Short mmCIF file of C-alpha atoms in Angstrom, two decimals:
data_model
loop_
_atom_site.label_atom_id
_atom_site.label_comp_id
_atom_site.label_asym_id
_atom_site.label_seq_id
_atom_site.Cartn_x
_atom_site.Cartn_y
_atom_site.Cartn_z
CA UNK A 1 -164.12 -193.73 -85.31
CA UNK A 2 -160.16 -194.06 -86.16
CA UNK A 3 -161.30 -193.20 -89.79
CA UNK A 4 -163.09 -189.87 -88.46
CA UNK A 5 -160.52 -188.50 -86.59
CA UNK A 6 -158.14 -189.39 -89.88
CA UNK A 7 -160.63 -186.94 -91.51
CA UNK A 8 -159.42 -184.44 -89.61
CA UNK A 9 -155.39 -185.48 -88.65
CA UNK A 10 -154.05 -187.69 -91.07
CA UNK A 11 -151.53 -189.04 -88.46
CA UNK A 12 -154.40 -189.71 -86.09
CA UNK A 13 -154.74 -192.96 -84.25
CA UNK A 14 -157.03 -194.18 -82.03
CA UNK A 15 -155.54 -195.98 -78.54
CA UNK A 16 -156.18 -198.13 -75.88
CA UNK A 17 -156.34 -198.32 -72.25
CA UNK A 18 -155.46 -201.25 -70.66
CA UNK A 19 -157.35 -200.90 -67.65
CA UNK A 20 -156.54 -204.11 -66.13
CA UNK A 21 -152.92 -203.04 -64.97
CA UNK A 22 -155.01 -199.59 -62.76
CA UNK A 23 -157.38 -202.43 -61.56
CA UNK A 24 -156.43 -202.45 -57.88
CA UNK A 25 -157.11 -198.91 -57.91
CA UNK A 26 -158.63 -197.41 -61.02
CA UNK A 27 -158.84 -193.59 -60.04
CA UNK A 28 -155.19 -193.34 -59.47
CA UNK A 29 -154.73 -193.94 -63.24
CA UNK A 30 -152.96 -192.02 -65.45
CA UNK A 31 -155.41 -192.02 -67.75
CA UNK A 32 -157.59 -190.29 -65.40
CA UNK A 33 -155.07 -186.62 -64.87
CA UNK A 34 -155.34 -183.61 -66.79
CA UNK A 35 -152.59 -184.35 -68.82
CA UNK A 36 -154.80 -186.97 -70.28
CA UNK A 37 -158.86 -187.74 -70.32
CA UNK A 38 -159.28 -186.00 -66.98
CA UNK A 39 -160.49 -187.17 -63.72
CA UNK A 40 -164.17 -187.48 -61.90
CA UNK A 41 -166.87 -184.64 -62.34
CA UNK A 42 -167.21 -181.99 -60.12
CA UNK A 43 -170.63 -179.91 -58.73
CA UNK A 44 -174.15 -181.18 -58.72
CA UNK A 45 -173.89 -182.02 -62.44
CA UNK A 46 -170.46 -183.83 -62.15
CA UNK A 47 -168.91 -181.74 -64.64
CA UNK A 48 -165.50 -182.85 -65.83
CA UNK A 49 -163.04 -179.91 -65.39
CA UNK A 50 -159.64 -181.04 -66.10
CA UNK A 51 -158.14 -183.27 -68.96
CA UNK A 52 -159.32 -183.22 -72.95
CA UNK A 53 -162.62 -182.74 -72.85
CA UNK A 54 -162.85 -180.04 -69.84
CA UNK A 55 -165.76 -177.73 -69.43
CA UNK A 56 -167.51 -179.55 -72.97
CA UNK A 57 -170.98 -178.76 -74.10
CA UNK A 58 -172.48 -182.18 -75.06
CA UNK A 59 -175.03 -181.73 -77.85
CA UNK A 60 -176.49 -185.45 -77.67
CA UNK A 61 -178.98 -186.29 -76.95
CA UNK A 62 -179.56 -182.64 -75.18
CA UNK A 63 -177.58 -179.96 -74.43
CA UNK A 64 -175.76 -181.20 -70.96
CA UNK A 65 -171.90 -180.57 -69.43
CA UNK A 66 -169.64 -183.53 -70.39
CA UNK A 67 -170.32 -185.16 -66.70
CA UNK A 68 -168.28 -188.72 -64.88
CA UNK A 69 -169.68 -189.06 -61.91
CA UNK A 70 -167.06 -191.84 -60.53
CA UNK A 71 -168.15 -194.97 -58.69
CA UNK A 72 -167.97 -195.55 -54.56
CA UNK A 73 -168.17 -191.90 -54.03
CA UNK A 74 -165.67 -191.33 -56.27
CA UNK A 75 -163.01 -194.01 -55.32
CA UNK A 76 -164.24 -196.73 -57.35
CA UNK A 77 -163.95 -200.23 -56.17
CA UNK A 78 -161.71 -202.76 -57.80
CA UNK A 79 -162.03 -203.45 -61.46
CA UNK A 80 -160.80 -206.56 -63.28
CA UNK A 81 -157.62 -208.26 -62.77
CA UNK A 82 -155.05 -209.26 -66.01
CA UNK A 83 -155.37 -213.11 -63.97
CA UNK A 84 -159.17 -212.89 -64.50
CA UNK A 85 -158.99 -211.90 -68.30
CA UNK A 86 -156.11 -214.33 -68.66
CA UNK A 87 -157.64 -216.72 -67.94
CA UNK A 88 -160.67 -216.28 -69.93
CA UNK A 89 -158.42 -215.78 -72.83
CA UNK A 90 -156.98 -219.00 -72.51
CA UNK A 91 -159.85 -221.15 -71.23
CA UNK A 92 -163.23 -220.23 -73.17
CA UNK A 93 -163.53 -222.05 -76.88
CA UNK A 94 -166.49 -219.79 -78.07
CA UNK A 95 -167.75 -216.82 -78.35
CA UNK A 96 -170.94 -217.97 -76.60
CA UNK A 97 -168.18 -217.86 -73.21
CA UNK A 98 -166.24 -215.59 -74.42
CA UNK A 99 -168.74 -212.79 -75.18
CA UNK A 100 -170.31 -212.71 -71.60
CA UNK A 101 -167.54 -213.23 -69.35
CA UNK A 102 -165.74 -209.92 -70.85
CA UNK A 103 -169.72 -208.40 -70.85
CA UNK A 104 -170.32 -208.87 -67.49
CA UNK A 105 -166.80 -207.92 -66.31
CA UNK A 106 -164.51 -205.97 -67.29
CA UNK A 107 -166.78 -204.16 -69.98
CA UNK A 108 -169.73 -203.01 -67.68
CA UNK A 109 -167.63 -202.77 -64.41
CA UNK A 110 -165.77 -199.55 -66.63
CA UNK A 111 -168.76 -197.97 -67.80
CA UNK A 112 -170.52 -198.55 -64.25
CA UNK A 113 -167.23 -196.92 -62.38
CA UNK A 114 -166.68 -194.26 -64.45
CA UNK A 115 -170.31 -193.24 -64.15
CA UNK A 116 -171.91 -189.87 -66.11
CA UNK A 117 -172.50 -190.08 -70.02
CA UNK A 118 -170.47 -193.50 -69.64
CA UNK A 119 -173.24 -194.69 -67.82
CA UNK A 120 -175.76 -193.73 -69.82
CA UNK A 121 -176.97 -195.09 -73.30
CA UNK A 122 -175.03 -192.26 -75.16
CA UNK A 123 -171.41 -193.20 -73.44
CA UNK A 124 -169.31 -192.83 -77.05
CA UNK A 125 -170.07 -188.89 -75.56
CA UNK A 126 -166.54 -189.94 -73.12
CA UNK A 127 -163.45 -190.37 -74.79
CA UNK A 128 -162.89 -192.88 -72.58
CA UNK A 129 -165.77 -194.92 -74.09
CA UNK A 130 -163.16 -195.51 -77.38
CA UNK A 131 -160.34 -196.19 -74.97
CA UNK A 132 -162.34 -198.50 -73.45
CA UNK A 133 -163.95 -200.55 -76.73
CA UNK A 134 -160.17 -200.57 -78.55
CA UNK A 135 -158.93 -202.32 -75.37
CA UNK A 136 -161.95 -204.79 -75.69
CA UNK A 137 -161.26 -205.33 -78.95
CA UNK A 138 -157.67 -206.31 -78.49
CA UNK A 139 -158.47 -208.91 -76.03
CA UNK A 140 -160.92 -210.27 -78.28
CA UNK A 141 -157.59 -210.24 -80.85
CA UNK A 142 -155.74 -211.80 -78.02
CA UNK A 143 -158.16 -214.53 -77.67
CA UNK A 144 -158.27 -214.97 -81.29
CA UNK A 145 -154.53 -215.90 -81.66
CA UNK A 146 -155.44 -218.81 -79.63
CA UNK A 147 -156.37 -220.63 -82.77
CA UNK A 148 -159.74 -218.78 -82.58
CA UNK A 149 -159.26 -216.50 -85.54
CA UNK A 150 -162.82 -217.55 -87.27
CA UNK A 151 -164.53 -218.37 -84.39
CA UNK A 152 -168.03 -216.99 -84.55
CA UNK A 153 -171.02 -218.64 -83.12
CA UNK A 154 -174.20 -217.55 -80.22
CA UNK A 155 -177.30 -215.73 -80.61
CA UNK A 156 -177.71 -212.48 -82.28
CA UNK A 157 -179.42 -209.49 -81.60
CA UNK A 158 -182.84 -211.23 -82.99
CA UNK A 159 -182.07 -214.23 -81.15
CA UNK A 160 -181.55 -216.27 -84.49
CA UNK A 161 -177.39 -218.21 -84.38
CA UNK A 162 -174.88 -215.63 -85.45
CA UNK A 163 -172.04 -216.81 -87.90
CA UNK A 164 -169.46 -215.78 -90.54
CA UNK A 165 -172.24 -215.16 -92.81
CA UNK A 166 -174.41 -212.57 -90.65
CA UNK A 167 -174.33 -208.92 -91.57
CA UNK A 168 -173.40 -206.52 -89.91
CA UNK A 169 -176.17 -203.32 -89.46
CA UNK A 170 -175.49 -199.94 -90.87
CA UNK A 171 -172.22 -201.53 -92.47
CA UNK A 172 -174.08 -203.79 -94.39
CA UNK A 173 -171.23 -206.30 -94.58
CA UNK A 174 -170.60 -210.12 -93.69
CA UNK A 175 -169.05 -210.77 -90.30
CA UNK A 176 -165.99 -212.55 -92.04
CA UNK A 177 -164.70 -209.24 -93.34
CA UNK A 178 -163.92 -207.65 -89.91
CA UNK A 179 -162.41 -211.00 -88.71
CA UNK A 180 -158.74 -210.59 -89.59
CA UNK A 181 -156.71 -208.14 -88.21
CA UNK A 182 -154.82 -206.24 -91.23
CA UNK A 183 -157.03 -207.03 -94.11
CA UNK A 184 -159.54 -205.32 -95.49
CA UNK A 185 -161.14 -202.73 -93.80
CA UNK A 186 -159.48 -203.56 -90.41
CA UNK A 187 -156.09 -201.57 -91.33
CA UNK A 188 -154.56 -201.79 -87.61
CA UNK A 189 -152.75 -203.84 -85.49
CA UNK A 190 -152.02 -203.95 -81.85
CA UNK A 191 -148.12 -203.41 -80.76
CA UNK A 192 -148.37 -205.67 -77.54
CA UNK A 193 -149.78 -208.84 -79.41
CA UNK A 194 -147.79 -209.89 -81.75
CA UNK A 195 -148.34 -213.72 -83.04
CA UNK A 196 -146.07 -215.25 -81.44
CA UNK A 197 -147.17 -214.46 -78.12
CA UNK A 198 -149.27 -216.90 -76.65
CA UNK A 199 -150.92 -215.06 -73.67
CA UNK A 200 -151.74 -211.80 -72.28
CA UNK A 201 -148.29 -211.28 -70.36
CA UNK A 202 -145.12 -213.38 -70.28
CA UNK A 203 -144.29 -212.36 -66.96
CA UNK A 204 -147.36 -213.34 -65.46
CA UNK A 205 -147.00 -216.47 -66.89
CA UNK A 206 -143.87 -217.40 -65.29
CA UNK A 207 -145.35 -216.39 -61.73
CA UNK A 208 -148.60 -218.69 -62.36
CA UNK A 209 -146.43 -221.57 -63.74
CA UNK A 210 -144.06 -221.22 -60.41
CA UNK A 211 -146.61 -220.58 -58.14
CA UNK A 212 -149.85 -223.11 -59.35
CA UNK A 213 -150.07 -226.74 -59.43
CA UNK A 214 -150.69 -228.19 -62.13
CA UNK A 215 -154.43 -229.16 -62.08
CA UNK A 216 -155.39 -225.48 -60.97
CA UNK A 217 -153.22 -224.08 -64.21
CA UNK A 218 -155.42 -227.23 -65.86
CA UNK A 219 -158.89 -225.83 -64.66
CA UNK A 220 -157.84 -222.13 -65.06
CA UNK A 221 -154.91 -221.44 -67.37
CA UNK A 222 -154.57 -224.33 -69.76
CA UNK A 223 -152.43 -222.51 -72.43
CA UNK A 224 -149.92 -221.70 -69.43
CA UNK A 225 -150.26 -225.60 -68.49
CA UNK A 226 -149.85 -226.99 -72.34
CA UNK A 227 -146.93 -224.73 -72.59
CA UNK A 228 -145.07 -225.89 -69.20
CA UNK A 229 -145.64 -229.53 -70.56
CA UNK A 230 -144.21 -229.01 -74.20
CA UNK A 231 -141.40 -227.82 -71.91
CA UNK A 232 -141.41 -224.98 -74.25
CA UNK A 233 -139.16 -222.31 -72.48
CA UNK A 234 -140.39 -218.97 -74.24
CA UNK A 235 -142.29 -217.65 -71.40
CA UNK A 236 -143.50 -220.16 -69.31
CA UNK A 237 -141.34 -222.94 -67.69
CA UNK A 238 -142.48 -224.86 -64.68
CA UNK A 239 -141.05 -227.68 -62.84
CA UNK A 240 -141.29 -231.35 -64.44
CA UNK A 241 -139.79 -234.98 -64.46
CA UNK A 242 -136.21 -234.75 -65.90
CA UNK A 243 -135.81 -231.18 -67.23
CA UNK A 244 -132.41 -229.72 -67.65
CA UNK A 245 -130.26 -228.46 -65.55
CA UNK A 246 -131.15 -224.89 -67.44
CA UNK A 247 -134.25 -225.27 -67.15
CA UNK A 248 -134.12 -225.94 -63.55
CA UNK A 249 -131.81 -223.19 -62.71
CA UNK A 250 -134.48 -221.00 -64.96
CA UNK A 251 -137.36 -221.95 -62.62
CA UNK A 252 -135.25 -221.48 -58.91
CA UNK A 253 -134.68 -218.02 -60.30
CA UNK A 254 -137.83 -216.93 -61.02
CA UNK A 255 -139.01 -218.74 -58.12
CA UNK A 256 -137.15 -216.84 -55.43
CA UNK A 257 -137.60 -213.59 -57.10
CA UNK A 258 -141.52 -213.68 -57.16
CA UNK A 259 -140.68 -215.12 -53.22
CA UNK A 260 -139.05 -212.09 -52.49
CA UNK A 261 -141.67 -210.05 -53.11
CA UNK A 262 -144.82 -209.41 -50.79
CA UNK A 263 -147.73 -210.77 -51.39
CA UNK A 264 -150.77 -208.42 -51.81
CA UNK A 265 -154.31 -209.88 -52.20
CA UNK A 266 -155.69 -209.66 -55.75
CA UNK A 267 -159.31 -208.17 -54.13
CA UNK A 268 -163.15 -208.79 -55.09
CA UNK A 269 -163.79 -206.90 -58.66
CA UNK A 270 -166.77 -204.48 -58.24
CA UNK A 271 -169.94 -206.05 -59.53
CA UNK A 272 -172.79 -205.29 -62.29
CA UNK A 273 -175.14 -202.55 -60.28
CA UNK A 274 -178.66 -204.14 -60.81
CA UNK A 275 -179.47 -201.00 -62.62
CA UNK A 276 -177.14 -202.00 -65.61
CA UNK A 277 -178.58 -205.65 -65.70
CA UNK A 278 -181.89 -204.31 -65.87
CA UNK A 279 -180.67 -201.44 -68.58
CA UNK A 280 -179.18 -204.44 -70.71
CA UNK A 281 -182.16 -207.02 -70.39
CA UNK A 282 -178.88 -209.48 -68.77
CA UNK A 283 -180.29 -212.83 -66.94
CA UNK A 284 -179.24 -211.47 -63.72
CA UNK A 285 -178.45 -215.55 -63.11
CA UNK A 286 -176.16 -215.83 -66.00
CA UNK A 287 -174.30 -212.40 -64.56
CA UNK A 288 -174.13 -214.09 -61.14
CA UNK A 289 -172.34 -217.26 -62.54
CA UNK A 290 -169.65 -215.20 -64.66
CA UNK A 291 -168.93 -213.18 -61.61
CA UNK A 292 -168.88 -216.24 -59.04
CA UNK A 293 -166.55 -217.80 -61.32
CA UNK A 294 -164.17 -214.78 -61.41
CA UNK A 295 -164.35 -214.91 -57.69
CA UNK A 296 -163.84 -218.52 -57.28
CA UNK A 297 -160.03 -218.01 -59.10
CA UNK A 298 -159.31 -214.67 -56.71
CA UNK A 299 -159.36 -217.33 -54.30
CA UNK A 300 -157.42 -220.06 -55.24
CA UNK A 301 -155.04 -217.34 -56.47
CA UNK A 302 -154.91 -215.90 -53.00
CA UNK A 303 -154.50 -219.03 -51.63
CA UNK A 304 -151.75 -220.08 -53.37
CA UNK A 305 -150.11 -216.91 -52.60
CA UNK A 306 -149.80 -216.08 -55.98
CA UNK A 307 -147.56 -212.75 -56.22
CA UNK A 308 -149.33 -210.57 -59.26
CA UNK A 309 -147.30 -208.13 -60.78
CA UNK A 310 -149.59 -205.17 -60.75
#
């Protein structure tokens, strides 16, 4: 896609959205003005009015208006939380986790909640679709730098094991090739990951380090936990048997500023419409357990009165 638009603008570039910091509540994006992709459809066809692709003429796969038709009567319900996709980025060790708990999250709660063409089987129609996939692909980059960086392994689309060696359709090239960011054919890199950052946000880090014991950050964010017990003091620091003064003194201070601030409920994601599952041929069972699990951490977040900085 990147190399497309290049076609055309030499200085073109495609972006991301990080959706997870508009999770709480995803229609009051930015993204989702006029000044950038536009907002929900309007009239019985859900036509999308304002924003870069107002009043289009979609060609494919008939002649339609460019529609969004927005989730929850057009208030869509909670997507995602940077907590829940931290913590998949730190705690799944294959792609065989990995590849469904982003699926039947974050990836399908978008498309569902944006509704129109990126609901349907011809969603690249929506700009938004490409905002969507980069950001997918940088957490996948994100979860790579976690020592992952050949990790390939589940089924594939024929239900044979998928490796380094499987080709890729209509590219007609080996798996391994698209691996490495910045080689090859994969000429980009993302600005807010580079290698020596451990996790999704620093920040966040500090307030689950502070605010978690240490068998929940065991069970739910173990790169936070293996970093507090290093006592490496990049990012994360937490509270052990005879740390330094410093490092003490670190810890009170971010402790009583995340203390300071109110504490606001990190609230129930939306969830895969059956429609979707059935659309996808998903084991609604295996889309239960990924979304259970997600809940089960809202809680013990909650609990813990964990202060989230979005």
């Amino acid at each position: 896609w990147e190399r497309v638009g290049k076609m055309y603008n030499a200085g073109f570039f495609q972006p991301y959205w990080d959706e997870m910091r508009d999770y709480r509540v995803p229609a009051s994006s930015q993204v989702l003005t006029s000044n950038w992709v536009g907002g929900n459809g309007q009239g019985s066809n859900w036509c999308v009015a304002n924003g870069n692709q107002a009043g289009w003429t979609m060609t494919y796969p008939n002649s339609h208006c460019f529609s969004r038709n927005f989730g929850n009567n057009g208030n869509p319900s909670a997507w995602y939380s940077p907590e829940t996709i931290n913590s998949f980025i730190q705690s799944d060790t294959t792609m065989t986790q990995f590849r469904p708990d982003i699926e039947y999250t974050l990836h399908g709660v978008v498309h569902i909640n944006i509704g129109g063409d990126m609901l349907q089987g011809y969603s690249p129609n929506d700009w938004i679709f490409m905002l969507h996939h980069a950001n997918l692909d940088r957490l996948w980059w994100q979860w790579q730098q976690n020592g992952r960086l050949w990790t390939m392994d589940g089924p594939n689309a024929g239900g044979g094991s998928i490796s380094l060696s499987s080709n890729i359709a209509y590219f007609n090239e080996p798996v391994r090739t698209v691996m490495q960011l910045g080689y090859g054919s994969m000429c980009y890199q993302y600005a807010s990951n580079p290698l020596s950052r451990r996790s999704l946000d620093p920040d966040m880090d500090q307030r689950l380090a502070v605010a978690l014991p240490k068998d929940i950050l065991d069970k739910w964010f173990p790169e936070t936990a293996q970093t507090e017990i290093a006592n490496i003091t990049d990012s994360v620091i937490h509270t052990v048997n005879a740390i330094s003064a410093s490092v003490a003194n670190t810890v009170n201070q971010i402790t009583n500023f995340v203390q300071a601030q109110p504490f606001k409920p990190i609230p129930y994601p939306a969830r895969l419409t059956d429609a979707w599952i059935k659309m996808h041929k998903f084991n609604p069972a295996d889309v239960n357990k990924v979304e259970q699990r997600s809940r089960d951490l809202i809680d013990v977040l909650n609990k813990a009165k964990y202060r989230s900085p979005y």
